[in-house]
Amino acid sequence: MNRVRWFEAAWPYSMRTLASRLKEYTFGAESSDGFLVERVRDTYIEGRHIEKVMFDEVVHDPFGNETTFNRLSYRQVEFLFSAAYPQVELRNAPRGLQTFVSRTSEATDFTTAFVAIDIDTFKWADSIRTLFPKHFRIDLAQLSEVFIEEDVTAKMVLTSPHDIRAAFARFANRRNHVVDRIQIKLEQDDRLLSLQLATDGTLRTADALPKEMLDAIRGALPASRTQP
């Protein structure tokens, strides 16, 4: 499953100045972590953050003997930093982002933080539909905090082989709810693609998307509801 998540950030520098600051923390053979900046433009930076992770692995043989091995692995975060919203894009990021976030903050003199976004997934889907209308449909919606009665809520999944928007609209008019994610289907380059859109600005898909399509989906992302 391919996963991309977007965040907001307020950069204190231009993209080229930020790239120069990141290069001061370039990852090398002796580094515990650092950046590899791969592409720099006036409007964006693409690269990776790499963290060297050392750990002990304990193995027990059939006779109860214990052997400890020193292991080394590398944790990588693929990123795109942009001058425009959404300013941060992370691709297939691991769960542990603390070192990456801390090093980025250090490179900006601790003036930058990644801010989680909260978006309307149906509005996002409508914008994507204008770009990729062929065989477009929303066939799944996952809901939480669905009001059943006082002090009783439920989680629900609405799904259909057809577009669910009309049924969802009738359902949503009757009770309070929160939309967590939706799934859209569309055809592009003779391929039927399935994309999951979450309210925290996460895109999940089993399909490898071409860069141009990913850029278009990012450009369709609506403004965060947390913005003033």
Tab-separated table of C-alpha atoms in Angstrom:
chain	number	residue	atom	x	y	z
A	1	MET	CA	0.000	0.000	0.000
A	2	ASN	CA	1.416	3.389	-1.015
A	3	ARG	CA	0.779	6.164	1.496
A	4	VAL	CA	1.222	9.917	1.172
A	5	ARG	CA	0.388	12.409	3.904
A	6	TRP	CA	0.415	16.192	3.791
A	7	PHE	CA	0.981	18.753	6.544
A	8	GLU	CA	1.135	22.511	6.889
A	9	ALA	CA	4.303	24.377	7.856
A	10	ALA	CA	5.461	27.997	7.891
A	11	TRP	CA	8.963	28.123	6.419
A	12	PRO	CA	11.222	30.981	7.573
A	13	TYR	CA	13.318	30.814	4.393
A	14	SER	CA	12.980	30.491	0.644
A	15	MET	CA	13.184	26.963	-0.723
A	16	ARG	CA	16.751	27.429	-1.973
A	17	THR	CA	17.893	28.827	1.384
A	18	LEU	CA	16.112	25.990	3.187
A	19	ALA	CA	17.859	23.477	0.904
A	20	SER	CA	21.217	24.987	1.840
A	21	ARG	CA	20.348	24.669	5.527
A	22	LEU	CA	19.311	21.030	5.085
A	23	LYS	CA	22.596	20.290	3.303
A	24	GLU	CA	24.436	21.348	6.465
A	25	TYR	CA	22.977	18.134	7.929
A	26	THR	CA	23.833	15.862	5.001
A	27	PHE	CA	23.807	12.150	5.781
A	28	GLY	CA	27.204	10.467	5.485
A	29	ALA	CA	28.969	7.247	6.381
A	30	GLU	CA	29.648	8.428	9.937
A	31	SER	CA	26.286	10.133	10.469
A	32	SER	CA	23.613	8.880	12.796
A	33	ASP	CA	21.038	10.719	10.690
A	34	GLY	CA	20.820	13.424	8.058
A	35	PHE	CA	19.345	14.606	4.780
A	36	LEU	CA	19.998	13.734	1.156
A	37	VAL	CA	18.634	16.632	-0.912
A	38	GLU	CA	17.897	15.334	-4.400
A	39	ARG	CA	16.092	18.140	-6.220
A	40	VAL	CA	15.832	21.875	-5.533
A	41	ARG	CA	13.631	24.410	-7.300
A	42	ASP	CA	12.387	27.879	-6.375
A	43	THR	CA	9.067	26.387	-5.255
A	44	TYR	CA	9.982	23.022	-3.738
A	45	ILE	CA	12.648	20.644	-2.386
A	46	GLU	CA	12.645	16.862	-2.768
A	47	GLY	CA	14.827	14.539	-0.773
A	48	ARG	CA	15.159	11.936	1.928
A	49	HIS	CA	15.971	11.903	5.609
A	50	ILE	CA	17.905	8.815	6.680
A	51	GLU	CA	18.344	7.619	10.251
A	52	LYS	CA	20.747	4.862	11.261
A	53	VAL	CA	19.107	2.575	13.811
A	54	MET	CA	21.168	0.159	15.925
A	55	PHE	CA	19.441	-2.522	17.990
A	56	ASP	CA	20.072	-5.873	19.644
A	57	GLU	CA	18.246	-8.967	18.442
A	58	VAL	CA	17.989	-11.824	20.929
A	59	VAL	CA	17.633	-15.355	19.490
A	60	HIS	CA	16.817	-18.460	21.542
A	61	ASP	CA	17.857	-21.853	20.212
A	62	PRO	CA	15.865	-25.081	20.860
A	63	PHE	CA	18.030	-25.816	23.946
A	64	GLY	CA	17.193	-22.576	25.709
A	65	ASN	CA	20.482	-20.850	24.917
A	66	GLU	CA	20.326	-17.137	24.207
A	67	THR	CA	22.432	-15.338	21.619
A	68	THR	CA	22.444	-11.580	21.031
A	69	PHE	CA	23.209	-10.077	17.626
A	70	ASN	CA	23.891	-6.426	16.904
A	71	ARG	CA	21.703	-5.269	14.043
A	72	LEU	CA	21.812	-2.163	11.873
A	73	SER	CA	18.942	-0.767	9.833
A	74	TYR	CA	18.144	2.501	8.105
A	75	ARG	CA	14.884	4.392	8.536
A	76	GLN	CA	14.089	6.620	5.568
A	77	VAL	CA	11.561	9.414	5.103
A	78	GLU	CA	10.878	10.594	1.541
A	79	PHE	CA	9.748	14.217	1.621
A	80	LEU	CA	8.752	17.147	-0.535
A	81	PHE	CA	8.891	20.596	1.053
A	82	SER	CA	6.885	23.228	-0.824
A	83	ALA	CA	6.624	26.989	-0.639
A	84	ALA	CA	2.833	26.695	-1.092
A	85	TYR	CA	0.123	24.785	0.784
A	86	PRO	CA	0.382	21.942	1.637
A	87	GLN	CA	3.984	22.692	2.549
A	88	VAL	CA	5.027	19.174	3.625
A	89	GLU	CA	4.536	15.907	1.761
A	90	LEU	CA	5.716	12.610	3.253
A	91	ARG	CA	5.717	9.432	1.173
A	92	ASN	CA	5.480	5.984	2.779
A	93	ALA	CA	6.880	7.421	5.986
A	94	PRO	CA	7.668	5.050	8.884
A	95	ARG	CA	5.841	5.371	12.175
A	96	GLY	CA	8.753	6.987	13.989
A	97	LEU	CA	9.180	10.547	12.677
A	98	GLN	CA	10.615	12.218	15.771
A	99	THR	CA	14.230	12.373	14.548
A	100	PHE	CA	13.207	13.669	11.107
A	101	VAL	CA	10.923	16.343	12.584
A	102	SER	CA	13.525	17.368	15.158
A	103	ARG	CA	16.289	17.644	12.559
A	104	THR	CA	14.073	19.702	10.246
A	105	SER	CA	13.243	22.003	13.130
A	106	GLU	CA	16.941	22.320	13.975
A	107	ALA	CA	17.740	23.212	10.351
A	108	THR	CA	15.239	26.078	10.571
A	109	ASP	CA	16.541	27.350	13.939
A	110	PHE	CA	13.593	25.711	15.702
A	111	THR	CA	11.087	28.049	14.055
A	112	THR	CA	9.171	25.420	12.064
A	113	ALA	CA	6.643	22.803	13.129
A	114	PHE	CA	4.566	20.380	11.087
A	115	VAL	CA	0.854	21.057	11.635
A	116	ALA	CA	-1.660	18.281	11.025
A	117	ILE	CA	-4.460	19.251	8.659
A	118	ASP	CA	-8.158	18.457	8.811
A	119	ILE	CA	-9.957	18.502	5.480
A	120	ASP	CA	-13.359	17.711	4.002
A	121	THR	CA	-12.778	14.494	2.068
A	122	PHE	CA	-15.865	14.955	-0.110
A	123	LYS	CA	-14.659	18.413	-1.154
A	124	TRP	CA	-11.257	16.874	-1.957
A	125	ALA	CA	-12.967	14.173	-4.015
A	126	ASP	CA	-15.004	16.768	-5.939
A	127	SER	CA	-11.813	18.611	-6.904
A	128	ILE	CA	-10.174	15.360	-8.007
A	129	ARG	CA	-13.271	14.495	-10.074
A	130	THR	CA	-12.899	17.695	-12.126
A	131	LEU	CA	-9.369	16.543	-13.031
A	132	PHE	CA	-10.070	12.832	-13.564
A	133	PRO	CA	-13.792	12.471	-14.366
A	134	LYS	CA	-13.644	9.184	-16.282
A	135	HIS	CA	-15.638	6.469	-14.449
A	136	PHE	CA	-15.328	8.478	-11.227
A	137	ARG	CA	-17.317	7.316	-8.220
A	138	ILE	CA	-17.189	7.305	-4.419
A	139	ASP	CA	-17.928	3.736	-3.365
A	140	LEU	CA	-17.049	3.737	0.350
A	141	ALA	CA	-17.257	6.044	3.347
A	142	GLN	CA	-16.049	5.196	6.846
A	143	LEU	CA	-17.845	7.091	9.602
A	144	SER	CA	-17.340	7.438	13.337
A	145	GLU	CA	-19.253	9.089	16.181
A	146	VAL	CA	-22.506	8.218	14.432
A	147	PHE	CA	-25.337	9.247	16.757
A	148	ILE	CA	-27.619	6.347	17.667
A	149	GLU	CA	-29.213	7.699	20.831
A	150	GLU	CA	-28.109	9.605	23.901
A	151	ASP	CA	-24.663	8.369	25.051
A	152	VAL	CA	-24.585	5.809	22.222
A	153	THR	CA	-22.496	6.232	19.070
A	154	ALA	CA	-21.307	3.848	16.395
A	155	LYS	CA	-18.685	3.354	13.710
A	156	MET	CA	-20.048	2.530	10.278
A	157	VAL	CA	-18.907	1.795	6.739
A	158	LEU	CA	-21.171	2.681	3.830
A	159	THR	CA	-20.218	0.788	0.687
A	160	SER	CA	-21.686	0.020	-2.721
A	161	PRO	CA	-20.574	-1.111	-6.193
A	162	HIS	CA	-22.072	2.229	-7.320
A	163	ASP	CA	-21.617	5.835	-6.195
A	164	ILE	CA	-22.799	6.262	-2.593
A	165	ARG	CA	-23.148	10.050	-2.500
A	166	ALA	CA	-26.935	10.197	-2.798
A	167	ALA	CA	-27.414	7.534	-0.118
A	168	PHE	CA	-24.810	9.225	2.073
A	169	ALA	CA	-26.585	12.590	1.768
A	170	ARG	CA	-29.883	11.039	2.892
A	171	PHE	CA	-28.154	9.307	5.805
A	172	ALA	CA	-26.144	12.368	6.872
A	173	ASN	CA	-29.266	14.517	7.071
A	174	ARG	CA	-30.708	12.299	9.804
A	175	ARG	CA	-27.934	12.047	12.401
A	176	ASN	CA	-24.656	13.523	13.570
A	177	HIS	CA	-21.505	11.804	12.341
A	178	VAL	CA	-17.825	12.259	11.495
A	179	VAL	CA	-16.370	11.181	8.146
A	180	ASP	CA	-12.964	9.527	8.680
A	181	ARG	CA	-12.161	8.475	5.126
A	182	ILE	CA	-13.709	7.778	1.755
A	183	GLN	CA	-12.698	5.633	-1.200
A	184	ILE	CA	-12.872	6.815	-4.778
A	185	LYS	CA	-12.568	4.882	-8.030
A	186	LEU	CA	-11.525	6.454	-11.304
A	187	GLU	CA	-9.981	5.505	-14.614
A	188	GLN	CA	-6.686	6.951	-15.769
A	189	ASP	CA	-4.543	5.759	-18.674
A	190	ASP	CA	-6.856	2.749	-19.123
A	191	ARG	CA	-6.341	1.695	-15.496
A	192	LEU	CA	-9.058	1.578	-12.836
A	193	LEU	CA	-7.526	3.141	-9.736
A	194	SER	CA	-8.731	2.943	-6.141
A	195	LEU	CA	-7.755	5.818	-3.827
A	196	GLN	CA	-8.550	6.281	-0.139
A	197	LEU	CA	-8.750	9.862	1.127
A	198	ALA	CA	-8.613	10.569	4.871
A	199	THR	CA	-9.533	13.703	6.770
A	200	ASP	CA	-5.959	14.085	8.059
A	201	GLY	CA	-4.727	14.630	4.500
A	202	THR	CA	-3.587	11.057	3.882
A	203	LEU	CA	-3.827	9.334	0.511
A	204	ARG	CA	-3.579	5.533	0.359
A	205	THR	CA	-3.534	3.439	-2.786
A	206	ALA	CA	-2.320	0.037	-3.881
A	207	ASP	CA	-1.419	1.565	-7.240
A	208	ALA	CA	1.788	3.408	-8.070
A	209	LEU	CA	0.688	6.867	-9.208
A	210	PRO	CA	2.670	8.822	-11.801
A	211	LYS	CA	4.234	12.019	-10.494
A	212	GLU	CA	1.939	14.223	-12.581
A	213	MET	CA	-1.147	12.597	-11.083
A	214	LEU	CA	0.175	12.818	-7.529
A	215	ASP	CA	0.965	16.498	-8.088
A	216	ALA	CA	-2.595	17.057	-9.324
A	217	ILE	CA	-4.109	15.298	-6.296
A	218	ARG	CA	-1.946	17.404	-3.991
A	219	GLY	CA	-3.061	20.538	-5.824
A	220	ALA	CA	-6.702	19.502	-5.327
A	221	LEU	CA	-6.316	19.295	-1.548
A	222	PRO	CA	-8.768	21.766	0.062
A	223	ALA	CA	-7.771	24.214	2.759
A	224	SER	CA	-7.555	22.752	6.231
A	225	ARG	CA	-10.585	23.293	8.450
A	226	THR	CA	-8.172	24.150	11.273
A	227	GLN	CA	-7.067	27.327	9.492
A	228	PRO	CA	-8.360	30.533	11.067
